[in-house]
Amino acid sequence: MRVKLKQPVLQGNDAAARTNRALFERHRLPVLNLISSPGAGKTTFLERWLAETDLQVGVIEGDLATTLDAERIAACGAEVVQINTHGACHLDATMIARALDHFALERLDLLVIENVGNLVCPAEFDLGESLRITLLSLTEGDDKPAKYPTSFRWADAVLLTKVDLLPYLRCDLERLSGSIQALNPGVPILYVAAQTGEGMTEWNDWLRRRLSAEGSR
Amino acid sequence: MRVKLKQPVLQGNDAAARTNRALFERHRLPVLNLISSPGAGKTTFLERWLAETDLQVGVIEGDLATTLDAERIAACGAEVVQINTHGACHLDATMIARALDHFALERLDLLVIENVGNLVCPAEFDLGESLRITLLSLTEGDDKPAKYPTSFRWADAVLLTKVDLLPYLRCDLERLSGSIQALNPGVPILYVAAQTGEGMTEWNDWLRRRLSAEGSR
């Protein structure tokens, strides 16, 4: 028996993503989908950002197990909903639709979805987001975009994280940024270190410009 | 339409894994399955180990794209076969069976399978290996075993990598090892740094003891 299933599953997801996107547009609510490997620093980046921003941000946390990340985000004062996938390797648009019931969307300026830590599967699933942000830690190595191309090809921006560790790593930034640009020509690449705050101003500036460009279209 | 498929896919894989395992046992060939996130250092660890060992090691490299890792391993003088999964998030037992055709198994002392970098999906797929080794880089954070339990629950050993970076990280080793032991009581935890060579002797000693215990059963 041969099981062909990827297309039907993705088509079902795309329909749910379209419904989510229409809802977000009705509320004029920008939505970010954060994708990375485990431990690239998505939650730490979010903590730093939430402490600095004056936007009303809602957060959906995706994890296989535990509510550790949601607890950290709630401690920052953001509204947060945890999705436990019970082993599933990505969030899908239907999971997001169910989580949305827990938010008063009209009160939010921005919704952030922190996907399951996985540089492969989440990239295949449109959640209805406005912007897809792929994060990669410098500790993962400069060969990773070429080896995991999908997560980089469709990103609206790439955040290179933990740049404060660069002096202790063998990581060629030119090779790294070159391989991202080869997959996704012109994509903005931002360098951040959530623990020191490096690059957070550039991130906030980029996001505000991008959201105001989206809003005026 | 609801698609139920995980069980049939896994059952098909389990049958292929049993065939692989029988073949390995006929050749008295121990097989390691290395599982980790992208960038945890599987390939760098392998390079260091291959440079030091006098065993005849064959290597199967799993990647979504590129032959970068296979080229690095071939440069160490090992026999290597690259499997490109073309987007699939894990190796399965049938892919391994096909790759085995390229090895003279009777000439090998050990076969190492470097799985796709993904801390979620590979753990679900038995490849027929004798030992499953999960690697986690200290840079990924001490909360990862609890958040990605499957990869740790069924490991025969856990290698904590990049321990040379510990002084620059917020990583609580007691919390980390405690959460691994909670998932998998008694599992050996080894601390390595492939770039400095730290822990490689302990790894080699552990592996030899474990393989000779397996062989004498």
Short mmCIF file of C-alpha atoms in Angstrom, two decimals:
data_model
loop_
_atom_site.label_atom_id
_atom_site.label_comp_id
_atom_site.label_asym_id
_atom_site.label_seq_id
_atom_site.Cartn_x
_atom_site.Cartn_y
_atom_site.Cartn_z
CA MET A 1 0.00 0.00 0.00
CA ARG A 2 1.21 3.44 -0.89
CA VAL A 3 -0.29 6.32 1.06
CA LYS A 4 -0.49 9.63 -0.78
CA LEU A 5 -1.50 12.24 1.64
CA LYS A 6 0.60 15.35 1.68
CA GLN A 7 -1.50 17.20 -0.90
CA PRO A 8 -4.96 16.59 0.68
CA VAL A 9 -3.64 17.52 4.15
CA LEU A 10 -2.08 20.72 2.80
CA GLN A 11 -5.20 21.61 0.79
CA GLY A 12 -7.35 21.25 3.91
CA ASN A 13 -4.88 23.45 5.77
CA ASP A 14 -4.87 26.08 3.03
CA ALA A 15 -8.65 26.44 3.24
CA ALA A 16 -8.46 26.96 7.01
CA ALA A 17 -5.59 29.43 6.54
CA ARG A 18 -7.68 31.47 4.09
CA THR A 19 -10.46 31.68 6.68
CA ASN A 20 -7.98 32.82 9.34
CA ARG A 21 -6.48 35.41 6.99
CA ALA A 22 -9.91 36.84 6.12
CA LEU A 23 -10.67 37.16 9.85
CA PHE A 24 -7.34 38.90 10.52
CA GLU A 25 -7.96 41.30 7.64
CA ARG A 26 -11.44 42.10 8.91
CA HIS A 27 -9.83 43.08 12.23
CA ARG A 28 -6.88 44.83 10.46
CA LEU A 29 -4.72 42.64 12.69
CA PRO A 30 -1.17 41.85 11.55
CA VAL A 31 -0.05 38.33 12.44
CA LEU A 32 3.53 37.03 12.66
CA ASN A 33 4.47 33.33 12.39
CA LEU A 34 7.85 32.68 14.06
CA ILE A 35 9.66 29.59 12.76
CA SER A 36 12.98 28.12 13.93
CA SER A 37 14.81 25.08 15.26
CA PRO A 38 14.39 24.20 18.94
CA GLY A 39 16.48 26.54 21.05
CA ALA A 40 17.05 29.29 18.47
CA GLY A 41 15.71 31.72 21.04
CA LYS A 42 12.17 32.51 19.87
CA THR A 43 10.76 32.82 23.38
CA THR A 44 13.69 34.83 24.75
CA PHE A 45 13.43 37.18 21.75
CA LEU A 46 9.70 37.57 22.41
CA GLU A 47 10.28 38.29 26.11
CA ARG A 48 12.75 41.05 25.27
CA TRP A 49 10.51 42.51 22.60
CA LEU A 50 7.35 42.44 24.76
CA ALA A 51 9.22 44.27 27.52
CA GLU A 52 10.09 47.08 25.08
CA THR A 53 7.04 47.46 22.85
CA ASP A 54 3.98 49.58 23.51
CA LEU A 55 1.85 47.52 21.12
CA GLN A 56 -0.94 45.32 22.50
CA VAL A 57 0.42 41.91 21.52
CA GLY A 58 -1.38 38.57 21.74
CA VAL A 59 0.74 35.42 21.60
CA ILE A 60 -0.08 31.84 20.58
CA GLU A 61 2.54 29.37 21.82
CA GLY A 62 2.97 26.06 20.00
CA ASP A 63 4.70 23.18 21.76
CA LEU A 64 4.63 19.40 21.80
CA ALA A 65 4.34 19.39 25.58
CA THR A 66 4.52 21.68 28.64
CA THR A 67 3.28 25.25 29.18
CA LEU A 68 6.78 26.55 29.95
CA ASP A 69 6.86 29.11 27.14
CA ALA A 70 3.32 30.37 27.74
CA GLU A 71 4.18 30.95 31.41
CA ARG A 72 7.22 33.00 30.43
CA ILE A 73 5.18 35.08 27.99
CA ALA A 74 2.30 35.57 30.44
CA ALA A 75 4.84 36.89 32.95
CA CYS A 76 5.58 39.66 30.41
CA GLY A 77 1.95 40.78 30.65
CA ALA A 78 0.88 39.60 27.19
CA GLU A 79 -2.31 37.67 26.52
CA VAL A 80 -1.19 34.14 25.64
CA VAL A 81 -2.77 30.86 24.55
CA GLN A 82 -0.75 27.64 24.64
CA ILE A 83 -1.39 24.96 22.03
CA ASN A 84 0.04 21.57 22.97
CA THR A 85 0.30 19.50 19.81
CA HIS A 86 0.78 16.21 21.73
CA GLY A 87 3.62 15.13 19.52
CA ALA A 88 2.63 16.82 16.25
CA CYS A 89 5.60 18.55 14.68
CA HIS A 90 3.97 21.82 13.56
CA LEU A 91 0.99 24.10 14.09
CA ASP A 92 -1.75 24.03 11.46
CA ALA A 93 -4.37 26.61 10.54
CA THR A 94 -7.20 24.73 12.29
CA MET A 95 -5.31 24.73 15.60
CA ILE A 96 -4.86 28.50 15.20
CA ALA A 97 -8.56 28.99 14.43
CA ARG A 98 -9.49 27.24 17.68
CA ALA A 99 -6.97 29.28 19.68
CA LEU A 100 -8.38 32.55 18.29
CA ASP A 101 -11.61 31.99 20.24
CA HIS A 102 -9.66 32.85 23.38
CA PHE A 103 -8.63 36.35 22.23
CA ALA A 104 -10.57 39.60 21.92
CA LEU A 105 -9.00 40.31 18.51
CA GLU A 106 -10.37 43.86 18.32
CA ARG A 107 -8.25 44.78 21.34
CA LEU A 108 -4.95 43.58 19.83
CA ASP A 109 -2.46 45.55 17.71
CA LEU A 110 -0.56 42.44 16.73
CA LEU A 111 -0.76 38.65 17.09
CA VAL A 112 2.42 36.58 17.29
CA ILE A 113 2.40 32.83 16.72
CA GLU A 114 5.45 31.01 18.10
CA ASN A 115 5.50 27.78 16.12
CA VAL A 116 6.80 24.39 17.33
CA GLY A 117 10.62 24.39 17.32
CA ASN A 118 11.31 22.62 14.04
CA LEU A 119 13.13 23.98 10.99
CA VAL A 120 11.42 21.51 8.63
CA CYS A 121 7.67 20.91 9.01
CA PRO A 122 6.18 24.28 10.11
CA ALA A 123 7.34 25.91 6.87
CA GLU A 124 4.87 23.74 4.92
CA PHE A 125 1.79 25.01 6.79
CA ASP A 126 0.27 28.42 6.08
CA LEU A 127 -1.47 29.62 9.24
CA GLY A 128 -3.02 32.72 7.67
CA GLU A 129 -0.20 34.96 8.93
CA SER A 130 0.73 38.30 7.36
CA LEU A 131 4.46 37.86 7.87
CA ARG A 132 6.58 34.79 8.28
CA ILE A 133 9.74 35.35 10.34
CA THR A 134 12.41 32.65 10.35
CA LEU A 135 14.93 32.73 13.19
CA LEU A 136 18.31 30.98 13.12
CA SER A 137 20.81 30.99 15.94
CA LEU A 138 24.43 31.57 14.96
CA THR A 139 25.26 28.55 17.13
CA GLU A 140 23.48 26.32 14.56
CA GLY A 141 26.11 27.00 11.92
CA ASP A 142 26.41 28.84 8.62
CA ASP A 143 25.40 25.78 6.52
CA LYS A 144 21.82 25.58 7.80
CA PRO A 145 19.90 27.68 5.20
CA ALA A 146 21.18 25.49 2.36
CA LYS A 147 20.30 22.34 4.31
CA TYR A 148 16.81 23.50 5.40
CA PRO A 149 15.79 25.65 2.43
CA THR A 150 12.00 25.82 2.80
CA SER A 151 12.07 27.73 6.07
CA PHE A 152 14.21 30.43 4.47
CA ARG A 153 12.73 30.56 0.97
CA TRP A 154 9.32 31.85 2.08
CA ALA A 155 10.43 34.07 4.98
CA ASP A 156 9.51 37.78 4.98
CA ALA A 157 12.50 38.42 7.22
CA VAL A 158 15.27 36.30 8.74
CA LEU A 159 16.46 37.01 12.27
CA LEU A 160 19.93 35.74 13.08
CA THR A 161 19.92 35.31 16.86
CA LYS A 162 22.52 34.97 19.64
CA VAL A 163 24.93 37.25 17.76
CA ASP A 164 26.60 37.97 21.12
CA LEU A 165 28.08 34.45 20.93
CA LEU A 166 29.80 35.06 17.57
CA PRO A 167 33.31 35.46 19.06
CA TYR A 168 33.12 31.91 20.43
CA LEU A 169 31.78 30.22 17.29
CA ARG A 170 33.05 29.04 13.92
CA CYS A 171 30.38 30.80 11.89
CA ASP A 172 31.07 32.68 8.65
CA LEU A 173 28.49 35.49 8.50
CA GLU A 174 29.16 36.15 4.82
CA ARG A 175 28.56 32.53 3.89
CA LEU A 176 25.45 32.53 6.06
CA SER A 177 23.85 35.69 4.67
CA GLY A 178 24.90 34.73 1.13
CA SER A 179 23.12 31.39 1.36
CA ILE A 180 19.96 33.06 2.70
CA GLN A 181 20.01 35.61 -0.15
CA ALA A 182 20.55 32.81 -2.68
CA LEU A 183 17.33 31.15 -1.50
CA ASN A 184 15.31 34.34 -1.00
CA PRO A 185 16.83 37.29 -2.89
CA GLY A 186 16.38 40.61 -1.14
CA VAL A 187 14.96 39.21 2.11
CA PRO A 188 15.82 41.45 5.07
CA ILE A 189 18.33 39.85 7.46
CA LEU A 190 18.43 41.25 10.99
CA TYR A 191 21.04 40.45 13.65
CA VAL A 192 19.78 40.25 17.22
CA ALA A 193 20.89 39.14 20.68
CA ALA A 194 17.91 39.05 23.02
CA GLN A 195 20.04 38.72 26.13
CA THR A 196 22.00 41.93 25.43
CA GLY A 197 19.29 43.76 23.47
CA GLU A 198 21.52 44.11 20.40
CA GLY A 199 19.47 44.62 17.23
CA MET A 200 16.11 45.10 18.96
CA THR A 201 15.83 48.72 17.77
CA GLU A 202 16.48 47.65 14.18
CA TRP A 203 13.86 44.91 14.53
CA ASN A 204 11.24 47.32 15.90
CA ASP A 205 12.02 49.86 13.18
CA TRP A 206 11.80 47.25 10.43
CA LEU A 207 8.53 45.85 11.73
CA ARG A 208 6.86 49.26 12.08
CA ARG A 209 7.91 50.25 8.55
CA ARG A 210 6.70 46.95 7.18
CA LEU A 211 3.36 47.06 9.00
CA SER A 212 2.71 50.65 7.96
CA ALA A 213 3.51 49.71 4.34
CA GLU A 214 1.06 46.80 4.60
CA GLY A 215 -1.60 49.05 6.19
CA SER A 216 -1.40 51.69 3.46
CA ARG A 217 -1.78 49.25 0.56
CA MET B 1 -12.66 14.15 5.10
CA ARG B 2 -10.56 12.99 8.01
CA VAL B 3 -7.27 11.30 7.18
CA LYS B 4 -6.05 8.75 9.71
CA LEU B 5 -2.63 7.74 8.75
CA LYS B 6 -0.02 7.85 11.45
CA GLN B 7 -0.57 4.26 12.56
CA PRO B 8 -0.45 2.62 9.08
CA VAL B 9 2.65 4.64 8.13
CA LEU B 10 4.38 3.65 11.36
CA GLN B 11 3.34 0.00 11.00
CA GLY B 12 4.81 -0.10 7.49
CA ASN B 13 7.98 1.45 8.85
CA ASP B 14 8.19 -1.02 11.73
CA ALA B 15 8.11 -3.95 9.30
CA ALA B 16 10.96 -2.46 7.26
CA ALA B 17 12.87 -1.73 10.48
CA ARG B 18 12.55 -5.39 11.55
CA THR B 19 14.02 -6.46 8.20
CA ASN B 20 16.92 -4.02 8.62
CA ARG B 21 17.54 -5.20 12.20
CA ALA B 22 17.62 -8.85 11.12
CA LEU B 23 20.16 -7.99 8.41
CA PHE B 24 22.34 -6.08 10.90
CA GLU B 25 22.20 -8.97 13.36
CA ARG B 26 23.17 -11.46 10.65
CA HIS B 27 26.26 -9.31 10.01
CA ARG B 28 26.81 -8.72 13.78
CA LEU B 29 26.90 -5.05 12.83
CA PRO B 30 26.04 -2.47 15.51
CA VAL B 31 24.11 0.52 14.16
CA LEU B 32 23.73 3.94 15.78
CA ASN B 33 20.90 6.38 14.99
CA LEU B 34 21.94 9.97 15.83
CA ILE B 35 19.02 12.31 16.49
CA SER B 36 19.10 16.05 17.28
CA SER B 37 17.92 19.52 16.31
CA PRO B 38 19.58 21.23 13.35
CA GLY B 39 22.97 22.53 14.37
CA ALA B 40 23.43 20.49 17.54
CA GLY B 41 26.75 19.35 16.11
CA LYS B 42 26.12 15.79 14.89
CA THR B 43 28.45 16.10 11.91
CA THR B 44 31.23 17.88 13.80
CA PHE B 45 31.02 15.22 16.52
CA LEU B 46 31.25 12.50 13.86
CA GLU B 47 34.26 14.18 12.22
CA ARG B 48 36.12 14.29 15.53
CA TRP B 49 35.20 10.71 16.40
CA LEU B 50 36.12 9.31 12.97
CA ALA B 51 39.52 11.00 13.22
CA GLU B 52 40.19 9.18 16.52
CA THR B 53 38.63 5.75 16.11
CA ASP B 54 40.26 2.67 14.63
CA LEU B 55 36.89 1.08 13.88
CA GLN B 56 35.75 0.68 10.27
CA VAL B 57 32.74 2.98 10.28
CA GLY B 58 30.14 3.39 7.54
CA VAL B 59 27.95 6.49 7.65
CA ILE B 60 24.49 7.23 6.24
CA GLU B 61 23.78 10.97 6.09
CA GLY B 62 20.18 12.16 6.06
CA ASP B 63 19.38 15.68 4.84
CA LEU B 64 16.54 17.52 3.16
CA ALA B 65 18.94 18.93 0.59
CA THR B 66 22.67 19.23 -0.25
CA THR B 67 25.53 16.74 0.15
CA LEU B 68 27.47 19.07 2.48
CA ASP B 69 27.58 16.64 5.40
CA ALA B 70 28.46 13.60 3.28
CA GLU B 71 31.38 15.53 1.78
CA ARG B 72 32.68 16.38 5.26
CA ILE B 73 32.40 12.75 6.37
CA ALA B 74 33.97 11.39 3.17
CA ALA B 75 36.91 13.73 3.80
CA CYS B 76 37.46 11.80 7.08
CA GLY B 77 37.99 8.63 5.04
CA ALA B 78 34.73 6.91 6.02
CA GLU B 79 32.41 5.20 3.55
CA VAL B 80 29.35 7.42 3.31
CA VAL B 81 25.97 7.41 1.56
CA GLN B 82 23.87 10.57 1.42
CA ILE B 83 20.09 10.30 1.50
CA ASN B 84 18.32 13.48 0.38
CA THR B 85 14.76 13.35 1.66
CA HIS B 86 13.59 16.17 -0.66
CA GLY B 87 11.73 17.93 2.10
CA ALA B 88 10.76 14.92 4.25
CA CYS B 89 11.43 15.61 7.90
CA HIS B 90 12.94 12.27 8.97
CA LEU B 91 14.62 9.12 7.68
CA ASP B 92 12.51 5.97 7.54
CA ALA B 93 13.51 2.31 7.53
CA THR B 94 12.87 1.88 3.79
CA MET B 95 15.26 4.71 2.92
CA ILE B 96 17.88 3.00 5.08
CA ALA B 97 17.26 -0.36 3.39
CA ARG B 98 17.94 1.21 -0.01
CA ALA B 99 21.09 2.96 1.24
CA LEU B 100 22.46 -0.35 2.61
CA ASP B 101 22.88 -1.66 -0.95
CA HIS B 102 25.81 0.73 -1.30
CA PHE B 103 27.83 -0.74 1.59
CA ALA B 104 29.82 -3.95 1.94
CA LEU B 105 28.36 -4.59 5.40
CA GLU B 106 30.72 -7.48 6.15
CA ARG B 107 33.65 -5.04 6.03
CA LEU B 108 32.19 -2.62 8.60
CA ASP B 109 32.63 -2.65 12.39
CA LEU B 110 29.91 -0.07 12.88
CA LEU B 111 27.27 1.81 10.92
CA VAL B 112 26.25 5.33 11.95
CA ILE B 113 23.06 6.94 10.69
CA GLU B 114 22.99 10.73 11.02
CA ASN B 115 19.29 11.54 10.91
CA VAL B 116 17.69 14.73 9.53
CA GLY B 117 18.18 17.60 12.00
CA ASN B 118 14.83 17.59 13.76
CA LEU B 119 14.11 16.96 17.43
CA VAL B 120 10.50 15.90 16.76
CA CYS B 121 9.81 13.56 13.85
CA PRO B 122 12.85 11.22 13.62
CA ALA B 123 12.13 9.89 17.12
CA GLU B 124 8.92 8.27 15.82
CA PHE B 125 10.68 6.14 13.21
CA ASP B 126 12.58 2.98 14.13
CA LEU B 127 15.31 2.43 11.52
CA GLY B 128 16.42 -0.97 12.84
CA GLU B 129 19.29 0.59 14.84
CA SER B 130 20.90 -1.08 17.85
CA LEU B 131 21.38 2.18 19.77
CA ARG B 132 19.62 5.49 19.56
CA ILE B 133 21.79 8.46 20.53
CA THR B 134 20.12 11.82 21.11
CA LEU B 135 22.35 14.89 20.98
CA LEU B 136 21.42 18.26 22.47
CA SER B 137 23.59 21.35 22.30
CA LEU B 138 23.85 23.36 25.52
CA THR B 139 23.09 26.43 23.38
CA GLU B 140 19.53 25.11 22.89
CA GLY B 141 18.66 25.61 26.55
CA ASP B 142 17.96 23.49 29.61
CA ASP B 143 14.18 23.37 28.97
CA LYS B 144 14.38 21.31 25.78
CA PRO B 145 14.04 17.71 27.05
CA ALA B 146 10.70 18.53 28.73
CA LYS B 147 9.49 20.30 25.58
CA TYR B 148 10.61 17.57 23.14
CA PRO B 149 10.17 14.45 25.27
CA THR B 150 10.05 11.67 22.66
CA SER B 151 13.61 12.17 21.46
CA PHE B 152 14.89 11.76 25.02
CA ARG B 153 12.52 9.07 26.33
CA TRP B 154 13.77 6.34 23.98
CA ALA B 155 17.46 7.30 23.82
CA ASP B 156 20.13 4.76 24.81
CA ALA B 157 22.45 7.65 25.61
CA VAL B 158 22.20 11.45 25.53
CA LEU B 159 25.17 13.50 24.38
CA LEU B 160 25.19 17.10 25.57
CA THR B 161 27.31 18.92 23.00
CA LYS B 162 29.19 22.24 22.80
CA VAL B 163 30.00 22.10 26.50
CA ASP B 164 32.93 24.44 25.78
CA LEU B 165 30.37 27.24 25.35
CA LEU B 166 28.87 26.78 28.84
CA PRO B 167 30.59 29.86 30.35
CA TYR B 168 28.78 32.08 27.82
CA LEU B 169 25.29 30.57 28.22
CA ARG B 170 22.40 30.68 30.66
CA CYS B 171 22.08 26.91 30.96
CA ASP B 172 21.48 25.10 34.26
CA LEU B 173 23.16 21.68 33.90
CA GLU B 174 21.36 20.28 36.93
CA ARG B 175 17.96 21.24 35.57
CA LEU B 176 18.96 19.82 32.19
CA SER B 177 20.23 16.45 33.39
CA GLY B 178 17.36 16.20 35.89
CA SER B 179 14.76 16.63 33.16
CA ILE B 180 16.47 14.00 30.98
CA GLN B 181 16.56 11.53 33.90
CA ALA B 182 12.88 12.25 34.65
CA LEU B 183 11.97 11.16 31.12
CA ASN B 184 14.43 8.28 30.86
CA PRO B 185 15.63 7.12 34.30
CA GLY B 186 19.21 5.87 34.34
CA VAL B 187 20.05 6.91 30.76
CA PRO B 188 23.77 7.71 30.42
CA ILE B 189 24.42 11.42 29.85
CA LEU B 190 27.78 12.32 28.29
CA TYR B 191 29.24 15.82 27.97
CA VAL B 192 31.23 16.51 24.81
CA ALA B 193 32.78 19.38 22.87
CA ALA B 194 33.84 18.18 19.44
CA GLN B 195 35.88 21.31 18.71
CA THR B 196 38.08 20.88 21.79
CA GLY B 197 37.86 17.08 22.07
CA GLU B 198 36.42 17.24 25.59
CA GLY B 199 34.49 14.10 26.49
CA MET B 200 35.53 12.07 23.42
CA THR B 201 37.44 9.53 25.55
CA GLU B 202 34.40 9.02 27.77
CA TRP B 203 32.22 8.57 24.67
CA ASN B 204 34.58 5.99 23.14
CA ASP B 205 34.83 4.13 26.45
CA TRP B 206 31.07 4.10 26.93
CA LEU B 207 30.44 2.89 23.38
CA ARG B 208 33.01 0.09 23.57
CA ARG B 209 31.60 -1.14 26.88
CA ARG B 210 28.07 -0.99 25.55
CA LEU B 211 28.89 -2.76 22.27
CA SER B 212 30.84 -5.50 24.03
CA ALA B 213 27.90 -6.00 26.45
CA GLU B 214 25.56 -6.27 23.43
CA GLY B 215 27.94 -8.70 21.68
CA SER B 216 28.19 -11.03 24.66
CA ARG B 217 24.45 -11.34 25.18
#
